[in-house]
PDB file of C-alpha atoms and ligand atoms in Angstrom:
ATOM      1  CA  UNK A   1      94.657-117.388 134.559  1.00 44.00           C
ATOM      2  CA  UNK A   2      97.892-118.357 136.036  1.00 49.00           C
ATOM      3  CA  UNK A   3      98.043-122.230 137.332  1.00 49.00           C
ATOM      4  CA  UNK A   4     100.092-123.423 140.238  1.00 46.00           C
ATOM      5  CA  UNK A   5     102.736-126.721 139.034  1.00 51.00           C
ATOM      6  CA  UNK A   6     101.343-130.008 140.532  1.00 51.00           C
ATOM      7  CA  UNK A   7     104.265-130.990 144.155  1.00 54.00           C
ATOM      8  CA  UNK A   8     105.204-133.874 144.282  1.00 57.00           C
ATOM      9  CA  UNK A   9     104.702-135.673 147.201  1.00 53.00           C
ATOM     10  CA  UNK A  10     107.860-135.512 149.576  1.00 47.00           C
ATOM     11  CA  UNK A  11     107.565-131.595 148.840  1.00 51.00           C
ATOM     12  CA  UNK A  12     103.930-131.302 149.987  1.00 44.00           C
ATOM     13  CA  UNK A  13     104.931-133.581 153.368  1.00 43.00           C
ATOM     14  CA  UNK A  14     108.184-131.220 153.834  1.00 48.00           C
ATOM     15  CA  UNK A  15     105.418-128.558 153.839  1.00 45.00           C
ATOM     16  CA  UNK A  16     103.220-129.779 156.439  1.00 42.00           C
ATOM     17  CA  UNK A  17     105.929-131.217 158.861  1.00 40.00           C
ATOM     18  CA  UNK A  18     107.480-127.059 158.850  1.00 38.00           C
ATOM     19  CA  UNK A  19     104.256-125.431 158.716  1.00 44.00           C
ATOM     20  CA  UNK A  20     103.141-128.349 161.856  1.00 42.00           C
ATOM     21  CA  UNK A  21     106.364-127.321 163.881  1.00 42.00           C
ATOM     22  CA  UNK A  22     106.350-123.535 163.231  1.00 42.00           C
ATOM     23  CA  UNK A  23     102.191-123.618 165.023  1.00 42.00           C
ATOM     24  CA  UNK A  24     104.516-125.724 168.137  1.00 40.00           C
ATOM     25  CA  UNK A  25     102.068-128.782 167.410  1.00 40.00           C
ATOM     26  CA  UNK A  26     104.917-131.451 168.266  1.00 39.00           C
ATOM     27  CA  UNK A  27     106.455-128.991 171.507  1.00 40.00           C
ATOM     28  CA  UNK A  28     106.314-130.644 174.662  1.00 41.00           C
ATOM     29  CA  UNK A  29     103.781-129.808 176.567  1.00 42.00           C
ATOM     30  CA  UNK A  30     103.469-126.674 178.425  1.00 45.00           C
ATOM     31  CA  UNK A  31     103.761-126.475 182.285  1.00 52.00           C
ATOM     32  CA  UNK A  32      99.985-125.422 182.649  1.00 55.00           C
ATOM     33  CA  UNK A  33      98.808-128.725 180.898  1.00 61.00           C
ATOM     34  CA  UNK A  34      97.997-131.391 183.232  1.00 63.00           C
ATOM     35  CA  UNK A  35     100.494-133.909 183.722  1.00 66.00           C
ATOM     36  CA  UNK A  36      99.574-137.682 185.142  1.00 70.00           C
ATOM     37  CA  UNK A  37      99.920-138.031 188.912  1.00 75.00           C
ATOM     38  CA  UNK A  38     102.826-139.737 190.541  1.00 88.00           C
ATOM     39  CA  UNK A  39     101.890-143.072 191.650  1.00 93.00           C
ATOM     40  CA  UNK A  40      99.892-144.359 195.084  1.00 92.00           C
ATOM     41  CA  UNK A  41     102.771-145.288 197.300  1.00 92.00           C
ATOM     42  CA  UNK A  42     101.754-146.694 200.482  1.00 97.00           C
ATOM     43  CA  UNK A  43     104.759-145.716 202.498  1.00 97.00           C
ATOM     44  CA  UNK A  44     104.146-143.108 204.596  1.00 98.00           C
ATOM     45  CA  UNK A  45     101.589-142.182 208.091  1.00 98.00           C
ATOM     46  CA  UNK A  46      97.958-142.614 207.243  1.00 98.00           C
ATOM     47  CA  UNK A  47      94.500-141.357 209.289  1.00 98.00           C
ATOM     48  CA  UNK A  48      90.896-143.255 208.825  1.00 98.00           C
ATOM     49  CA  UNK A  49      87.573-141.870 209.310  1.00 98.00           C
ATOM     50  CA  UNK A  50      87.412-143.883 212.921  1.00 98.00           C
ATOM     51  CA  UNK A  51      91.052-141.209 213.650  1.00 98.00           C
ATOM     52  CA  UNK A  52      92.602-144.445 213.546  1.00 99.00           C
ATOM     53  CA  UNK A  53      96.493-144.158 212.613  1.00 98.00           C
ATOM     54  CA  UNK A  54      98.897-146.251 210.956  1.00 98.00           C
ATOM     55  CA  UNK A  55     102.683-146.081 209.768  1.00 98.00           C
ATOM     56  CA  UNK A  56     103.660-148.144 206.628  1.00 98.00           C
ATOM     57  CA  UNK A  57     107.360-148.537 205.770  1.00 97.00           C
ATOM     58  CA  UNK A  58     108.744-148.989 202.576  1.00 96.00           C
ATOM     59  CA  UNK A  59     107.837-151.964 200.456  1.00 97.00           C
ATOM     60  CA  UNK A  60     110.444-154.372 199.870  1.00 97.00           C
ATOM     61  CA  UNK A  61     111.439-154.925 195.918  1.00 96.00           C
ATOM     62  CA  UNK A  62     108.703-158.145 196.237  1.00 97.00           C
ATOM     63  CA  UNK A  63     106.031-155.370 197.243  1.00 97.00           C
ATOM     64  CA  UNK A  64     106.497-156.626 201.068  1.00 98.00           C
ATOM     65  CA  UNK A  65     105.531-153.916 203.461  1.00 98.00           C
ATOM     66  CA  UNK A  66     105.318-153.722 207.640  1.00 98.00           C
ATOM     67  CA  UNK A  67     103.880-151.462 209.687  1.00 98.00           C
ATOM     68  CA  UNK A  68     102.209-150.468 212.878  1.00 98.00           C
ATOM     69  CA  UNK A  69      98.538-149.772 213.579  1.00 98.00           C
ATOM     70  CA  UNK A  70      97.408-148.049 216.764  1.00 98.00           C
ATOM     71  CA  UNK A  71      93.144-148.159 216.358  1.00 98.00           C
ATOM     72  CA  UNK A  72      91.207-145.677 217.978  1.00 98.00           C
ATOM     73  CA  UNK A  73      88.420-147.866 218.636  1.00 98.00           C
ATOM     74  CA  UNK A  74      87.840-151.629 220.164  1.00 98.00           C
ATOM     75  CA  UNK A  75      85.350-154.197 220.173  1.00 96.00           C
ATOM     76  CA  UNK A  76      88.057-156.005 223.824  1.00 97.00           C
ATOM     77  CA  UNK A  77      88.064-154.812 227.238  1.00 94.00           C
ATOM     78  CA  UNK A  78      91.166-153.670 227.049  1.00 97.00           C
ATOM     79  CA  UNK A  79      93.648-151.121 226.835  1.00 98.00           C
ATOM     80  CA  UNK A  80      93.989-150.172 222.897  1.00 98.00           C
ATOM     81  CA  UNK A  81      97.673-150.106 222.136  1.00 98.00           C
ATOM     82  CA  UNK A  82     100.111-150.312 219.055  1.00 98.00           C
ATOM     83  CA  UNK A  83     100.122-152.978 217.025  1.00 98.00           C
ATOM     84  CA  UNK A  84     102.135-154.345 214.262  1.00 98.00           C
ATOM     85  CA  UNK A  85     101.021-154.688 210.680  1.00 98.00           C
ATOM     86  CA  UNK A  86     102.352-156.581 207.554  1.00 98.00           C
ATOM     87  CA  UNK A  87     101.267-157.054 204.145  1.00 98.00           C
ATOM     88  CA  UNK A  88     102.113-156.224 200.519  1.00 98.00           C
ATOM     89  CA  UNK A  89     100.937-154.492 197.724  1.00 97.00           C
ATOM     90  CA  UNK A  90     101.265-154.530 194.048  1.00 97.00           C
ATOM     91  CA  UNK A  91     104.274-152.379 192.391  1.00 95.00           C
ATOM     92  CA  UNK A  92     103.222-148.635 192.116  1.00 95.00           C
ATOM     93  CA  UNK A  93     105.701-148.331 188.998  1.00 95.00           C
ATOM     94  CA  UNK A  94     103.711-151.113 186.989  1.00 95.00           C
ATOM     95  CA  UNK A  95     100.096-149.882 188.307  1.00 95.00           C
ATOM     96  CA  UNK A  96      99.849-146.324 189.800  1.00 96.00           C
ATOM     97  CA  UNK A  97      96.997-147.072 191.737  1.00 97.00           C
ATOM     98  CA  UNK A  98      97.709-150.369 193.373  1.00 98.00           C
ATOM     99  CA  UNK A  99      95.766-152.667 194.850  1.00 98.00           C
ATOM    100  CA  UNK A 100      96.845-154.131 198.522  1.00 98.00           C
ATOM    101  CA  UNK A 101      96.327-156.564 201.575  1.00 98.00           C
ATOM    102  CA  UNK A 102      97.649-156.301 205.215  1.00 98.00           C
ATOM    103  CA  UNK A 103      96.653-157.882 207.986  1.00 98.00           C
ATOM    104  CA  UNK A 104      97.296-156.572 212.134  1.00 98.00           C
ATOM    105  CA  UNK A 105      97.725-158.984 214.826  1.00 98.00           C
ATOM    106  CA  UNK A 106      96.102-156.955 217.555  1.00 98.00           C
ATOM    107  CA  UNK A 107      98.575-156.521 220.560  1.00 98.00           C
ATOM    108  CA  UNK A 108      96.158-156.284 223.466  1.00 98.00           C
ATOM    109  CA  UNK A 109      93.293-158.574 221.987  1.00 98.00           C
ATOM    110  CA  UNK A 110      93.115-162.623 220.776  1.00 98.00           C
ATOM    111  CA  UNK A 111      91.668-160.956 217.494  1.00 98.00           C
ATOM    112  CA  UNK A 112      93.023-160.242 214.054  1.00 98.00           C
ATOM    113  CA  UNK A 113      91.825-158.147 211.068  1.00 98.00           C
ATOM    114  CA  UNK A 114      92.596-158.673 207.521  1.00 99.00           C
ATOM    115  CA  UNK A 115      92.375-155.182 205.089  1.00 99.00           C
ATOM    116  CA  UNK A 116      92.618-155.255 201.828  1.00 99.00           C
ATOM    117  CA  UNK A 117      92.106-152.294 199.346  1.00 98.00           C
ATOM    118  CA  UNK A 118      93.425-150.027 196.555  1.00 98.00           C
ATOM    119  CA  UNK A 119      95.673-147.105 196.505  1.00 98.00           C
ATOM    120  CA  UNK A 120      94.086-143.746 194.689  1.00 97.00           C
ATOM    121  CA  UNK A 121      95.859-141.025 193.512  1.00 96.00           C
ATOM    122  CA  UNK A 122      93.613-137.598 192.447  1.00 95.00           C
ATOM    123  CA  UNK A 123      94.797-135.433 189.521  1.00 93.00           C
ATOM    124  CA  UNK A 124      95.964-132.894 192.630  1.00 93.00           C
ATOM    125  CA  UNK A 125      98.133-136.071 194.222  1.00 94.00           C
ATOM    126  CA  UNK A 126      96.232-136.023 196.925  1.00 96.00           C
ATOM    127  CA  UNK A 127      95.934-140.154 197.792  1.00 97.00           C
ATOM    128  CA  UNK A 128      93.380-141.645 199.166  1.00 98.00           C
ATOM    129  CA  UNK A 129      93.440-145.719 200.556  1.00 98.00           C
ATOM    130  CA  UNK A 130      90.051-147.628 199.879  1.00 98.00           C
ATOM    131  CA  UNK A 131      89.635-150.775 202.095  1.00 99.00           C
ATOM    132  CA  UNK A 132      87.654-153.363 203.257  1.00 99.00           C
ATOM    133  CA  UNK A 133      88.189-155.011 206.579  1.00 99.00           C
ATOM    134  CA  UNK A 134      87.718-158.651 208.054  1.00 99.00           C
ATOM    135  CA  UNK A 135      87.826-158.584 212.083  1.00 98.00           C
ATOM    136  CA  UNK A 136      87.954-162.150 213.440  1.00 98.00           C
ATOM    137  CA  UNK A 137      87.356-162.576 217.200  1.00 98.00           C
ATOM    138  CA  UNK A 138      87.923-165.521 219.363  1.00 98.00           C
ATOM    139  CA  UNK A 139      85.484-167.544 220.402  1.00 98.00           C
ATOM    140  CA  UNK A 140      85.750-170.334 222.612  1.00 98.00           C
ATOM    141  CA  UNK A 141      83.732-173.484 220.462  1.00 98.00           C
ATOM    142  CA  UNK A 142      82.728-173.698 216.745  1.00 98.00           C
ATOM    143  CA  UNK A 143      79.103-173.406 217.773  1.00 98.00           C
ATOM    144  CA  UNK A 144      80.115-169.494 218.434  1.00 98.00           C
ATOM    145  CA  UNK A 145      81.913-169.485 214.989  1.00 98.00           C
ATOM    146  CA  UNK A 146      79.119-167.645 213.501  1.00 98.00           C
ATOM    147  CA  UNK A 147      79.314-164.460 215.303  1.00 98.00           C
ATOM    148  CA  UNK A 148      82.888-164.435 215.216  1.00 98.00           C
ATOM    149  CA  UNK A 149      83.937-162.104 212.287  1.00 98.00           C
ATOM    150  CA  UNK A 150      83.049-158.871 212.058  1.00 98.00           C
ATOM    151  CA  UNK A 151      82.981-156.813 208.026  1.00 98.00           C
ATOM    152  CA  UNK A 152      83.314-153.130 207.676  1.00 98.00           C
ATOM    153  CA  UNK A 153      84.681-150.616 205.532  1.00 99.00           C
ATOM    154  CA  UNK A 154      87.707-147.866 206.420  1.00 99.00           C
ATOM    155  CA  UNK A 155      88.869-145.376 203.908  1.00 98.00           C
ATOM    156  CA  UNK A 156      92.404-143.872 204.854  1.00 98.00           C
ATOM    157  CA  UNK A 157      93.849-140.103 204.087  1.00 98.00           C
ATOM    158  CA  UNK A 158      97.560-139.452 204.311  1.00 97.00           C
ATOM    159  CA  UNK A 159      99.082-137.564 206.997  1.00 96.00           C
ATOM    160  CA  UNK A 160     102.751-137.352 206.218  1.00 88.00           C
TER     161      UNK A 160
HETATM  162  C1  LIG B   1      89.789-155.701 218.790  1.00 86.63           C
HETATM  163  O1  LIG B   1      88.684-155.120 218.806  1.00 86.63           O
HETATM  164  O2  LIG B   1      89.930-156.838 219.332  1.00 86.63           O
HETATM  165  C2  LIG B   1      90.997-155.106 218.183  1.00 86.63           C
HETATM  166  C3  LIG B   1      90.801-153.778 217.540  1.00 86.63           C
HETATM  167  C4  LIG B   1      90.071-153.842 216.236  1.00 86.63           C
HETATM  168  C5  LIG B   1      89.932-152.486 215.578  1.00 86.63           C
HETATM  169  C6  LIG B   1      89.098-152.533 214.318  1.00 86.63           C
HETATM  170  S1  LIG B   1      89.954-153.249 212.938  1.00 86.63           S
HETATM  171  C7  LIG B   1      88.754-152.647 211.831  1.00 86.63           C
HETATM  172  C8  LIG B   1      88.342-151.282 212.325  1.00 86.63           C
HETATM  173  N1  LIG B   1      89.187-150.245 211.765  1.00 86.63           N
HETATM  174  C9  LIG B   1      89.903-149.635 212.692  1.00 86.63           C
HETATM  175  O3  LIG B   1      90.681-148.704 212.466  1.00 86.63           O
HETATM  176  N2  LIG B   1      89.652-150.166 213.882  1.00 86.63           N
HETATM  177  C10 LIG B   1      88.628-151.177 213.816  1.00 86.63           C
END
């Protein structure tokens, strides 16, 4: 019976690396693979499950962001009308789902609400804004204090 020579080494590893890139195993990937999401960004006109709307501009290079919040409902006995936001987030090129806080000074109330939340991005890009909300009223004496803030929970869908 005939018997093969014993490779050394290097020619055994020059035989896997060609035989590995004739099969494609080190291609890049195909365009039907799935590819990681592009991250959260905030920026943009967003819609919560009360229909209230907001508009965030583009954060600053310190993650700064402002804004304006029109709410579609209202705890005051007044007329609801646009108010202005500001907060920050963390950078969406460090962390792709970032986490965030803003807070709105309400326009046509003495109240303020603080959000904060997380940015999440689905494998189809579609991103989604998970908060939790702080509403302080004014009352008029610290005795009242204790009925004074409000806790809830608003998730937020883009729009544009
Ligand atoms: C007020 O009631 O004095 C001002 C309006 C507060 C609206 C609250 S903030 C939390 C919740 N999420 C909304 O979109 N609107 C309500």
């Amino acid at each position: 019976m005939e018997r093969l020579p014993l490779q050394p080494a290097w020619a055994l590893l020059a035989a896997f690396l060609l035989a590995s890139s004739a099969t494609g195993a080190d291609e890049a990937p195909s365009k039907n693979k799935q590819q990681p999401a592009p991250p959260c960004t905030l920026s943009g006109t967003w819609v919560n499950d009360l229909g209230s709307r907001m508009v965030i501009s583009a954060a600053n290079a310190a993650g700064v962001f402002s804004g304006s919040y029109l709410t579609a409902v209202s705890s005051a006995n007044q007329a609801i009308a646009e108010s202005a936001l500001q907060g920050a987030q963390h950078d969406p090129a460090q962390d792709a789902q970032p986490t965030f806080a803003f807070t709105v000074r309400w326009a046509f109330s003495d109240s303020a609400t603080a959000f904060v939340g997380q940015c999440f991005v689905d494998q189809h890009g579609e991103e989604t804004l998970e908060t939790l909300w702080l509403l302080r009223q004014n009352v008029p004496s610290r005795s009242e204090d204790w009925k004074a803030t409000r806790v809830g929970k608003n998730v937020f869908t883009r729009v544009k």
